Amino acid sequence: MILFIISTILCTLANRIWQLLILCAIQACGSSSSVSISAGIISDIYSPKDRGFAFGIFSLAPATLTGTAAGGFIIQYLNWRWLFYYLATYGGIIILLILCFVPETSSSVNQQNKTPKFNSNVFSTKSRFNPFATLKLLGYPNFVLTAIYMSIVVSMITLQNISVSRNLSTRSYHLLPSSIGLLFIAPTLGCSLGSAIGGKYSDFVLQKARKNGVEIICPEVRIKSATPGALMVPCSYLIFGWLLIINFNIYVLMILWFFAVFGSYIIYSSLSPYLIDVCPGLSASAIALSYCMRLITAGVISIFGSLMEDFLGTGWYYTLIFVMCFLPTFFLVLVYFNGNRWKENFFKRNSYALH
C-alpha cells in the first residue's frame, strides 16, 4: 500500500503518457497485494461452509460505486490529476485501517498432517519461501481450467466497458463523461449484488449436499452454483450488442449491462471459494495466480477489443463475446466430473514441490 501511495502521488506529476503508464503499472503492483493476502485471511478465519459468502462480501464494490460516479464529474469539471489526489488520500486511509483493525490470522502449521483435506487449511511445509512455487499450480487441472474460465468471463467486462464508453459518447446518445460515469453505476451494482449472492449461493449448494446425507463432500459441488451465471452472461452480451446497434432505449441497455456483470460475479464468487478449497494451504497463492491470469487476459484482449469491434461491427463483436463466454463452460463440466481424481493425483506428486 505504501508503494501504491507513492506511485499514485508521482502520477500527478507525470507529463508524458509513457510516464503515466509506467507509474500506473507500479501503482497496480502495490494495490494487488490486497487481493492475494485477503484471500489468505478469508481462508484462515472462515470454514468451507461459510467461505463463499465471506469471499462474496470481500468482492463487494462500494468504492467502485462511488468512484465511477465521481470519476466522470472530476474529469469534466476539474482534471485527471485530481483522480490521483483522491486515490492517494484513499490509500492513506486504507493503511491506517489495516494497521488498526487487521490482526495476524495465520495459525501454526501442523507438521504431522501431510495430506491436504478439503476441510482443512493446513498443509505440511518447510518454512522456506519460494516465490516461483505457485507456478506449479499451472499443472493442476482443477485450478488451471477453472481459472481460465473465470479469466475469460470476467475479462469480457473490460471489453464491454470500453465498448460502452465509445458507443454512448457517439451514436445518437452523445453523452458527456459525467453522464457516462453515472451509467457505470449499473455494472457496479451488478458486481456488488453478484458477489454477495454468488458467494452465499455457493455456500447454500455446499450445505444442501451435506443435508442430503452425502458423507464425503467434494469441493466440485460448488461448481453447480456457477450455473445461473454461466447461462446469464453470454445471453446478456448477445442481446445487448444487437440492441446497441439500433440505438435502443438506454435504460434497457443498462439493465442488460447490469445482468452481464451480475452473472459474471456470480461465477467469480462461486468459483473463487472453489479455488481456495482445492488448494489447501495455498489459498493466497491460488487467488493471486488466478488474478494474474485474469488481468493478463483482460490486458491482452483489451488491446484488440476496439479493433475487433471496428472490423466486425458492434453486433457481431458481441456475438463473438457470446461465443467466448459460452464455449469455456465445458471446462467446468470436465472439472466437475474429474476434479476429485485430479486433485488426489496432483497433490500426491507435488505435496512438497509446491513449497
XYZ file of N, CA and C in Angstrom, residues 134-135 137-138 140 143-152 155 275 285-300:
99
model
N 4.359 -21.218 -6.706
C 2.964 -21.030 -7.102
C 2.715 -21.462 -8.539
N 3.716 -21.314 -9.406
C 3.552 -21.647 -10.822
C 3.281 -23.129 -11.028
N 0.986 -24.650 -9.777
C -0.468 -24.781 -9.892
C -0.936 -24.769 -11.342
N -0.104 -24.278 -12.245
C -0.465 -24.283 -13.660
C -0.510 -25.694 -14.229
N -2.012 -28.056 -12.468
C -3.122 -28.607 -11.684
C -4.411 -28.374 -12.477
N -7.304 -26.272 -10.991
C -7.029 -24.841 -10.905
C -7.017 -24.187 -12.277
N -6.247 -24.731 -13.201
C -5.996 -24.015 -14.448
C -7.250 -23.915 -15.314
N -8.063 -24.975 -15.393
C -9.276 -24.915 -16.205
C -10.295 -23.946 -15.614
N -10.437 -23.987 -14.285
C -11.370 -23.067 -13.626
C -10.895 -21.624 -13.759
N -9.588 -21.401 -13.558
C -9.041 -20.043 -13.635
C -9.130 -19.484 -15.053
N -8.933 -20.326 -16.065
C -9.066 -19.864 -17.454
C -10.496 -19.419 -17.723
N -11.456 -20.222 -17.292
C -12.863 -19.855 -17.499
C -13.196 -18.537 -16.794
N -12.785 -18.404 -15.529
C -13.050 -17.173 -14.786
C -12.389 -15.979 -15.459
N -11.162 -16.163 -15.937
C -10.415 -15.070 -16.566
C -11.124 -14.573 -17.820
N -11.597 -15.508 -18.633
C -12.275 -15.127 -19.873
C -13.572 -14.385 -19.580
N -12.996 -10.974 -17.888
C -12.308 -10.058 -18.809
C -13.266 -9.441 -19.822
N -11.526 -22.496 -5.718
C -10.067 -22.490 -5.862
C -9.389 -22.543 -4.500
N -1.917 -17.991 -2.694
C -1.205 -18.217 -3.958
C -2.173 -18.523 -5.085
N -3.197 -19.327 -4.808
C -4.162 -19.702 -5.841
C -4.935 -18.486 -6.341
N -5.420 -17.654 -5.415
C -6.179 -16.472 -5.825
C -5.268 -15.473 -6.529
N -4.030 -15.339 -6.038
C -3.092 -14.406 -6.678
C -2.800 -14.832 -8.110
N -2.567 -16.133 -8.330
C -2.253 -16.614 -9.672
C -3.468 -16.512 -10.592
N -4.656 -16.807 -10.067
C -5.869 -16.673 -10.891
C -6.117 -15.212 -11.247
N -5.841 -14.321 -10.303
C -5.997 -12.889 -10.556
C -4.990 -12.423 -11.607
N -3.777 -12.954 -11.525
C -2.748 -12.642 -12.521
C -3.207 -13.074 -13.914
N -3.732 -14.290 -14.023
C -4.227 -14.793 -15.308
C -5.374 -13.927 -15.827
N -6.246 -13.525 -14.913
C -7.402 -12.705 -15.294
C -6.949 -11.352 -15.842
N -5.987 -10.710 -15.182
C -5.539 -9.385 -15.610
C -4.745 -9.442 -16.908
N -3.938 -10.494 -17.063
C -3.209 -10.656 -18.321
C -4.192 -10.843 -19.471
N -5.201 -11.687 -19.239
C -6.228 -11.907 -20.267
C -6.941 -10.608 -20.622
N -7.358 -9.854 -19.583
C -8.059 -8.591 -19.826
C -7.166 -7.595 -20.558
N -5.883 -7.549 -20.179
C -4.964 -6.615 -20.814
C -4.737 -6.919 -22.283
N -4.570 -8.202 -22.585
C -4.298 -8.602 -23.970
C -5.509 -8.372 -24.859
